[in-house]
């Protein structure tokens, strides 16, 4: 539905990065920046807390998570929502043989929004379509669905890029270099989808042969006429990039330890590389990191991943207000 005041397509669920359009992203980034200003005063924070203090959220995270879980929990607290959580199916009735469909339907009886991370590709879409047929069609947020998608990470990544490039012409026309396990990294898949909304943007995918992007992503980029290059030349790629998006090896999806056979030592960003990067280059990582991103880089002004992590909380606050239809209480005085 198009909101007549704010002129954006108002999403019902957040399932995939492909559901967003550019007017939504521009509005969403502006909303997030406005919300961050409320953090400056006690009155501002109390106002945010009043927005959804009558609502409850469920965090169903059956895959490991630190920052996505905590940032959603913190975002819920910032807008006043109470949270319940399941982080391990061994503590829920799924252990007694209840289907996941029935478990999620049960949550919808008690809460007003469900945020879910699962190793199962497509599960969020399935649950959203089931709940849509019930009398409690609560919004579902995909907080990571196997190697498939991570749309809220892509929103915070775009927000970070947008802020970082605000004085040098925005994201359009920039070269973004994604590095690492591009085959199974869901953040790469979702961020690539959003980058297609910024004309002239070029993507460099730098990875060992074994971790190249999958065909679905290749086809999507060709269909959208996005310029992209797949390369194994890490140094050349990072030297020409306006932003570098590092990722870790996603070995939790290994079938029999096959990642161990892959040499990715040439795809690690080290302090010695800093001198070949552009002065304005933005260094990002969805985190957690391993050895692909040297902690000695943390103090370089181009390292933005800790800021990116905090942006995750504020973009998730913004998302809650949009889904629960209270964003106009934040934006209307601005418009
Ligand atoms: C990512 C994830 O879980 O997909 N992390 C995150 O959500 N911040 C990336 C990763 O785990 O490597």
PDB file of C-alpha atoms and ligand atoms in Angstrom, residues 67-68 117 150 153 186-187 248 250 286-288, ligand 1:
ATOM      1  CA  UNK A  67      24.780  -8.474  17.034  1.00  0.00           C
ATOM      2  CA  UNK A  68      21.636  -9.141  15.003  1.00  0.00           C
ATOM      3  CA  UNK A 117      16.688 -16.230  12.083  1.00  0.00           C
ATOM      4  CA  UNK A 150      19.676 -11.094   5.280  1.00  0.00           C
ATOM      5  CA  UNK A 153      21.727  -6.339   7.263  1.00  0.00           C
ATOM      6  CA  UNK A 186      23.758 -14.083   2.624  1.00  0.00           C
ATOM      7  CA  UNK A 187      24.812 -10.508   3.403  1.00  0.00           C
ATOM      8  CA  UNK A 248      34.176 -14.454   6.616  1.00  0.00           C
ATOM      9  CA  UNK A 250      30.703 -19.466   6.063  1.00  0.00           C
ATOM     10  CA  UNK A 286      28.976  -7.472   8.734  1.00  0.00           C
ATOM     11  CA  UNK A 287      30.975  -9.134  11.558  1.00  0.00           C
ATOM     12  CA  UNK A 288      31.839 -11.465  13.213  1.00  0.00           C
TER      13      UNK A 288
HETATM   14  C1  LIG B   1      26.288 -12.177   9.239  1.00  0.00           C
HETATM   15  C2  LIG B   1      25.306 -13.303   9.212  1.00  0.00           C
HETATM   16  O1  LIG B   1      24.940 -13.864  10.236  1.00  0.00           O
HETATM   17  O2  LIG B   1      24.903 -13.630   8.105  1.00  0.00           O
HETATM   18  N1  LIG B   1      26.439 -11.526  10.452  1.00  0.00           N
HETATM   19  C3  LIG B   1      25.509 -10.664  10.909  1.00  0.00           C
HETATM   20  O3  LIG B   1      24.316 -10.895  10.837  1.00  0.00           O
HETATM   21  N2  LIG B   1      25.962  -9.532  11.453  1.00  0.00           N
HETATM   22  C4  LIG B   1      27.575 -12.574   8.658  1.00  0.00           C
HETATM   23  C5  LIG B   1      28.286 -13.728   9.229  1.00  0.00           C
HETATM   24  O4  LIG B   1      27.827 -14.410  10.144  1.00  0.00           O
HETATM   25  O5  LIG B   1      29.382 -13.983   8.726  1.00  0.00           O
END
